[in-house]
Coordinates of C-alpha atoms in Angstrom, one line a residue:
X114 CA 2.7 13.4 -6.6
X115 CA 0.2 15.1 -4.2
X116 CA -2.1 17.3 -6.1
X117 CA -2.6 20.7 -4.2
X118 CA -5.6 22.7 -4.0
X119 CA -6.2 24.8 -6.9
X120 CA -5.0 22.6 -9.7
X121 CA -8.4 21.3 -10.4
X122 CA -11.6 23.2 -10.5
X123 CA -14.5 22.5 -8.3
X124 CA -16.7 20.2 -10.2
X125 CA -13.5 18.1 -10.9
X126 CA -12.5 17.9 -7.2
X127 CA -16.2 17.0 -6.1
X128 CA -16.5 14.3 -8.9
X129 CA -13.0 12.7 -8.0
X130 CA -14.4 13.0 -4.0
X131 CA -17.8 11.1 -4.8
X132 CA -15.6 8.4 -6.8
X133 CA -13.1 8.0 -3.8
X134 CA -16.1 7.8 -1.3
X135 CA -17.6 4.9 -3.3
X136 CA -14.4 3.5 -3.9
X137 CA -13.5 3.1 -0.3
X138 CA -16.8 2.1 0.9
X139 CA -16.4 -0.8 -1.8
X140 CA -12.9 -1.6 0.1
X141 CA -14.4 -1.6 3.1
X142 CA -16.6 -4.4 2.0
X143 CA -14.3 -6.5 0.0
X144 CA -11.3 -6.2 2.4
X145 CA -13.0 -8.4 4.8
X146 CA -11.6 -11.3 2.7
X147 CA -8.2 -10.1 2.5
X148 CA -7.5 -9.4 6.4
X149 CA -7.4 -13.0 7.2
X150 CA -5.9 -14.1 10.5
X151 CA -3.5 -10.9 10.7
X152 CA -6.6 -8.7 11.3
X153 CA -6.2 -4.8 10.9
X154 CA -2.6 -4.4 12.5
X155 CA -0.7 -5.5 9.3
X156 CA -2.7 -3.0 7.3
X157 CA -1.8 -0.2 9.6
X158 CA 1.7 -1.4 9.7
X159 CA 1.9 -1.1 6.2
X160 CA 0.1 2.0 6.1
X161 CA 2.5 4.0 8.6
X162 CA 5.4 2.4 6.5
X163 CA 4.4 3.6 3.5
X164 CA 3.9 7.0 5.3
X165 CA 7.5 7.0 6.5
X166 CA 8.9 5.9 3.1
X167 CA 7.1 8.6 1.4
X168 CA 8.6 11.4 3.3
X169 CA 12.3 10.2 1.8
X170 CA 12.1 12.3 -1.5
X171 CA 15.1 11.0 -3.9
X172 CA 16.7 13.0 -6.5
X173 CA 15.8 12.4 -10.3
X174 CA 17.7 14.8 -12.0
X175 CA 17.4 18.2 -13.5
X176 CA 16.2 19.9 -10.3
X177 CA 13.1 17.4 -9.8
X178 CA 12.9 14.4 -7.3
X179 CA 10.6 11.8 -6.6
X180 CA 9.2 9.5 -3.7
X181 CA 7.4 5.9 -3.2
X182 CA 3.6 6.3 -4.0
X183 CA 3.5 2.7 -2.3
X184 CA 0.3 1.4 -4.2
X185 CA 1.9 -1.5 -5.6
X186 CA 3.8 -2.2 -2.8
X187 CA 0.6 -2.2 -0.2
X188 CA -1.4 -4.4 -2.7
X189 CA 1.0 -6.9 -2.9
X190 CA 1.5 -7.1 0.9
X191 CA -2.1 -6.9 2.1
X192 CA -4.2 -7.2 -1.0
X193 CA -5.7 -5.0 -3.3
X194 CA -8.8 -3.8 -1.5
X195 CA -7.0 -3.6 1.7
X196 CA -4.1 -1.7 -0.3
X197 CA -7.0 0.9 -0.9
X198 CA -7.8 1.3 2.7
X199 CA -3.8 1.6 3.6
X200 CA -3.3 4.3 0.6
X201 CA -6.5 6.1 1.9
X202 CA -5.1 6.1 5.5
X203 CA -1.7 7.6 4.3
X204 CA -3.4 10.5 2.2
X205 CA -5.9 11.1 4.9
X206 CA -3.2 11.9 7.6
X207 CA -1.0 13.7 5.1
X208 CA -3.5 16.1 3.9
X209 CA -5.6 16.5 7.1
X210 CA -2.5 17.0 9.5
X211 CA 0.6 17.6 7.6
X212 CA -1.0 19.7 4.7
X213 CA 0.5 17.8 1.9
X214 CA -2.0 17.6 -0.8
X215 CA -5.0 19.8 -0.9
X216 CA -8.1 19.3 1.3
X217 CA -10.5 20.0 -1.8
X218 CA -7.9 17.7 -3.7
X219 CA -8.0 14.8 -1.1
X220 CA -10.5 12.8 -3.4
X221 CA -8.6 13.2 -6.7
X222 CA -5.5 12.3 -4.6
X223 CA -7.2 9.2 -3.2
X224 CA -8.6 8.2 -6.8
X225 CA -4.8 8.8 -8.5
X226 CA -2.6 7.2 -5.8
X227 CA -5.1 5.3 -3.5
X228 CA -7.1 3.6 -6.5
X229 CA -5.2 4.1 -9.8
X230 CA -2.2 3.1 -8.1
X231 CA -3.1 0.3 -6.1
X232 CA -5.2 -1.6 -8.8
X233 CA -2.7 -1.0 -11.7
X234 CA 0.1 -2.0 -9.6
X235 CA -1.8 -5.3 -8.4
X236 CA -3.3 -6.1 -12.0
X237 CA 0.3 -5.9 -13.0
X238 CA 1.8 -8.0 -10.4
X239 CA -1.1 -10.8 -10.8
X240 CA 0.0 -10.8 -14.6
X241 CA 3.3 -11.0 -14.2
X242 CA 2.9 -13.7 -11.4
X243 CA 1.2 -15.7 -14.0
X244 CA 4.4 -16.4 -16.3
X245 CA 6.9 -16.6 -13.6
X246 CA 7.5 -20.0 -11.7
X247 CA 5.1 -20.7 -8.9
X248 CA 7.0 -20.0 -5.9
X249 CA 7.3 -17.2 -3.4
X250 CA 10.2 -15.5 -4.7
X251 CA 8.6 -14.8 -8.0
X252 CA 6.7 -12.1 -6.1
X253 CA 9.7 -9.9 -6.0
X254 CA 10.0 -9.1 -9.5
X255 CA 6.3 -9.1 -10.2
X256 CA 6.2 -6.3 -7.4
X257 CA 9.0 -4.5 -9.0
X258 CA 7.2 -4.4 -12.6
X259 CA 4.0 -3.4 -10.5
X260 CA 5.8 -0.5 -9.0
X261 CA 7.4 0.4 -12.3
X262 CA 4.1 0.7 -14.2
X263 CA 1.8 2.0 -11.4
X264 CA 3.8 5.6 -11.3
X265 CA 3.3 6.4 -14.8
X266 CA -0.1 5.2 -14.5
X267 CA -0.8 7.2 -11.7
X268 CA 0.7 10.3 -13.8
X269 CA -1.7 9.8 -16.6
X270 CA -4.6 9.7 -14.5
X271 CA -3.9 12.8 -13.3
X272 CA -3.4 14.1 -16.8
X273 CA -6.9 12.7 -17.5
X274 CA -8.4 14.5 -14.3
X275 CA -6.4 18.0 -15.5
X276 CA -7.9 17.3 -19.0
X277 CA -11.4 17.5 -17.6
X278 CA -11.0 20.5 -14.8
X279 CA -7.6 21.8 -14.9
X280 CA -7.4 25.5 -14.2
X281 CA -4.9 26.8 -16.5
X282 CA -5.0 26.3 -20.4
X283 CA -2.1 23.7 -20.8
X284 CA -1.8 21.8 -23.9
X285 CA -2.8 18.1 -23.3
X286 CA 0.1 16.7 -25.2
X287 CA 2.8 18.6 -23.4
X288 CA 1.4 17.6 -20.1
X289 CA 1.2 14.0 -20.8
X290 CA 4.6 13.7 -22.0
X291 CA 5.9 15.4 -19.2
X292 CA 4.1 13.6 -16.6
X293 CA 4.9 10.6 -18.3
X294 CA 8.4 11.1 -18.8
X295 CA 9.5 12.3 -15.5
X296 CA 7.2 9.6 -13.7
X297 CA 8.6 6.9 -15.8
X298 CA 11.9 7.7 -14.4
X299 CA 10.4 7.9 -10.9
X300 CA 8.8 4.3 -11.4
X301 CA 12.3 3.1 -11.5
X302 CA 13.1 4.4 -7.7
X303 CA 9.6 3.0 -7.0
X304 CA 10.4 -0.2 -8.4
X305 CA 13.7 -0.9 -6.5
X306 CA 12.1 0.4 -3.3
X307 CA 9.1 -1.9 -3.7
X308 CA 11.3 -5.1 -4.6
X309 CA 13.8 -4.4 -1.8
X310 CA 10.9 -4.4 0.7
X311 CA 9.0 -7.4 -0.7
X312 CA 12.2 -9.3 -0.7
X313 CA 12.7 -8.7 3.0
X314 CA 9.2 -9.7 3.9
X315 CA 9.0 -13.1 1.5
X316 CA 12.3 -14.2 3.3
X317 CA 11.2 -13.8 6.7
X318 CA 7.5 -14.5 6.4
X319 CA 6.2 -15.2 3.0
X320 CA 2.8 -16.2 4.4
X321 CA 2.1 -12.7 5.2
X322 CA 2.4 -11.5 1.9
X323 CA -1.1 -11.7 0.4
X324 CA 0.4 -11.9 -3.5
X325 CA 2.7 -15.1 -2.2
X326 CA 0.2 -17.0 -0.1
X327 CA -1.4 -19.3 -2.9
X328 CA 2.6 -19.8 -3.8
X329 CA 3.6 -21.1 -0.4
X330 CA 4.5 -24.8 -0.6
X331 CA 1.8 -27.4 1.0
X332 CA 2.6 -28.6 4.7
X333 CA 3.9 -32.2 5.3
X334 CA 3.2 -33.4 8.8
X335 CA 4.8 -36.5 10.2
X336 CA 3.3 -38.0 13.1
X337 CA 4.9 -40.2 15.9
X338 CA 4.4 -43.7 13.6
X339 CA 5.8 -42.0 10.8
X340 CA 2.9 -41.6 8.8
X341 CA 2.9 -38.3 6.5
X342 CA -0.3 -35.8 6.3
X343 CA -0.1 -33.3 3.4
X344 CA -2.1 -30.2 4.3
X345 CA -2.6 -28.0 1.5
X346 CA -1.4 -24.3 2.0
X347 CA -4.5 -22.8 1.0
X348 CA -6.6 -25.0 3.8
X349 CA -8.5 -23.4 6.6
X350 CA -5.9 -24.9 9.2
X351 CA -2.9 -23.8 7.0
X352 CA -4.3 -20.2 7.2
X353 CA -4.8 -20.1 10.7
X354 CA -1.0 -20.5 11.3
X355 CA -1.0 -17.3 9.8
X356 CA -0.2 -14.8 12.4
X357 CA 1.6 -11.2 13.0
X358 CA 3.7 -12.2 15.8
X359 CA 4.9 -9.4 17.9
X360 CA 8.6 -9.7 16.7
X361 CA 7.4 -9.2 13.2
X362 CA 5.2 -6.4 14.1
X363 CA 7.8 -4.7 16.2
X364 CA 10.6 -5.0 13.5
X365 CA 8.1 -3.0 11.0
X366 CA 7.3 -0.5 13.3
X367 CA 10.8 0.1 14.2
X368 CA 11.7 0.3 10.7
X369 CA 8.9 2.9 10.0
X370 CA 10.2 4.8 12.8
X371 CA 13.8 5.1 11.9
X372 CA 12.8 6.1 8.2
X373 CA 10.5 8.8 9.3
X374 CA 12.2 9.9 12.0
X375 CA 15.5 9.7 10.9
X376 CA 16.4 8.8 7.3
X377 CA 13.6 11.5 6.4
X378 CA 16.2 14.1 7.1
X379 CA 18.3 13.1 4.2
X380 CA 15.4 13.9 1.6
X381 CA 15.9 15.6 -1.4
X382 CA 14.8 19.3 -0.9
X383 CA 13.8 19.8 -5.0
X384 CA 10.2 19.6 -6.1
X385 CA 8.6 16.4 -6.6
X386 CA 7.6 15.3 -10.3
X387 CA 4.1 16.7 -10.5
X388 CA 5.3 20.2 -8.8
X389 CA 8.4 20.3 -11.0
X390 CA 6.0 20.0 -14.2
X391 CA 3.6 22.4 -12.7
X392 CA 6.7 25.1 -12.6
X393 CA 7.8 24.1 -16.0
X394 CA 4.7 24.1 -17.7
X395 CA 3.2 27.3 -16.1
X396 CA 0.7 25.9 -14.1
X397 CA 2.3 25.6 -10.6
X398 CA 1.2 29.3 -9.5
X399 CA -2.5 28.0 -9.6
X400 CA -1.9 26.1 -6.4
X401 CA -3.3 27.2 -3.4
X402 CA -2.6 26.8 0.4
X403 CA -4.3 24.1 1.8
X404 CA -6.7 24.6 4.7
X405 CA -4.5 22.4 6.8
X406 CA -1.5 24.8 6.4
X407 CA -2.2 26.0 10.1
X408 CA -1.4 22.5 11.3
X409 CA 1.2 22.4 13.9
X410 CA 2.8 19.4 12.0
X411 CA 2.2 21.3 8.5
X412 CA 5.5 20.8 6.1
X413 CA 6.3 17.7 8.3
X414 CA 7.9 19.9 11.4
X415 CA 6.6 20.6 14.6
X416 CA 6.2 24.2 14.8
X417 CA 6.5 24.3 18.3
X418 CA 10.2 23.1 18.2
X419 CA 11.1 25.3 15.4
X420 CA 12.2 24.5 11.9
X421 CA 15.2 22.4 12.9
X422 CA 16.3 19.0 13.0
X423 CA 14.2 17.9 16.3
X424 CA 11.1 19.5 14.7
X425 CA 11.4 17.1 11.6
X426 CA 12.3 14.1 13.8
X427 CA 9.4 14.3 16.1
X428 CA 7.1 15.3 13.4
X429 CA 8.2 11.9 11.5
X430 CA 7.5 10.0 14.6
X431 CA 4.0 11.3 15.3
X432 CA 3.2 11.1 11.8
X433 CA 4.2 7.1 11.7
X434 CA 2.3 6.4 15.1
X435 CA -0.8 8.5 13.7
X436 CA -1.0 6.8 10.5
X437 CA -0.7 3.3 12.5
X438 CA -3.5 4.1 14.7
X439 CA -5.7 5.5 11.7
X440 CA -4.8 2.6 9.6
X441 CA -6.0 0.1 12.4
X442 CA -9.1 1.7 13.1
X443 CA -10.2 2.1 9.4
X444 CA -9.1 -1.4 8.6
X445 CA -11.0 -2.8 11.9
X446 CA -14.3 -1.1 10.5
X447 CA -14.0 -3.4 7.6
X448 CA -13.2 -6.5 9.7
X449 CA -16.5 -6.1 11.9
X450 CA -18.3 -8.7 10.2
X451 CA -15.4 -11.0 9.3
X452 CA -15.8 -12.9 12.7
X453 CA -19.4 -13.4 12.2
X454 CA -18.8 -14.6 8.6
X455 CA -16.0 -16.8 9.9
X456 CA -17.9 -18.3 12.8
X457 CA -20.6 -19.5 10.2
X458 CA -18.3 -21.1 8.1
X459 CA -16.0 -22.8 10.6
X460 CA -17.8 -26.2 10.8
X461 CA -17.6 -26.4 7.0
X462 CA -13.9 -25.1 6.6
X463 CA -13.0 -27.8 9.1
X464 CA -14.5 -30.7 7.3
X465 CA -13.2 -29.5 4.1
X466 CA -9.9 -29.5 5.9
X467 CA -10.1 -33.1 7.5
X468 CA -11.1 -34.4 4.2
X469 CA -8.2 -32.9 2.4
X470 CA -6.0 -34.0 5.0
X471 CA -7.2 -37.6 4.9
X472 CA -6.8 -37.5 1.3
X473 CA -3.0 -36.4 1.6
X474 CA -2.2 -39.0 4.1
X475 CA -3.8 -41.7 2.0
X476 CA -1.9 -40.6 -0.9
X477 CA 1.0 -40.5 1.3
X478 CA 0.6 -43.9 2.4
X479 CA -0.1 -45.3 -1.0
X480 CA 3.4 -43.9 -2.3

């Protein structure tokens, strides 16, 4: 659903750009609370994974295709504010390096997929979790529903932007019906992919899933004398055990490289939902080439190697690595003050944890 240059007029593009800058600035402040002990690396890995999976368009029918948006997935894994940074990273790399989405429309794309897609997806996830059993596995169906609804929500957000500043006279009712209809179907694919990824992470490291951290069971420790100590999962000492191991990080990066540099070759060549709607309703011709169209990696193919398989493979791998780097750097900006804040809270947190631990120990001994 990448909006190209030319679909929206200059005032609308400027307005969404201002909105996007403000939202990203707010996300940089709020994401400090979400980064936790994993730091910016997990955010960068999620960004490069979303980038890779977005390269794989799946057929929808009637000559159109869809691809993962990733907003609900990112929000579920790393939190809504960090999720905004993740999606912004992906869209920056796609727009500036691969000419996927217009440069003047970059603010519109961040607003549409990086803000609406993330926040709607996360709100749905939390809403579904409120009625499901309190266990980490409940995050999987919740994330699926969040992914399912986030895509048509983003489609309606584009419709609203087009209603304000579309460059072609298209009946709003027809545009809304077409966007919502096709993207509701694409949302099914989004739900399946999101659920599969979240299920894999929850099965191996539920403590790394932002939406599941408050559902992780409390820890029960037994000392040499057989005394049991209960440590709440949300206590500071429990949070400190949440570390991104080299094995997990390497596995996620390897999966991203395989998808971006290999499975992307199987992507459908049909236009995605927005392109198809534009062609069907007659405003597709208003799209203009991006200023990044001369990039060596434009179109997800390294021009120096031609338009063949190797050009696509190398472009996908370079895109994954570049997205990882940008994602880590952007998330690091959010975490700069985190160390100072944590340092000032360490003593208070340790005292609270000690008190909780003693209470848990006393209750265990009484039982």
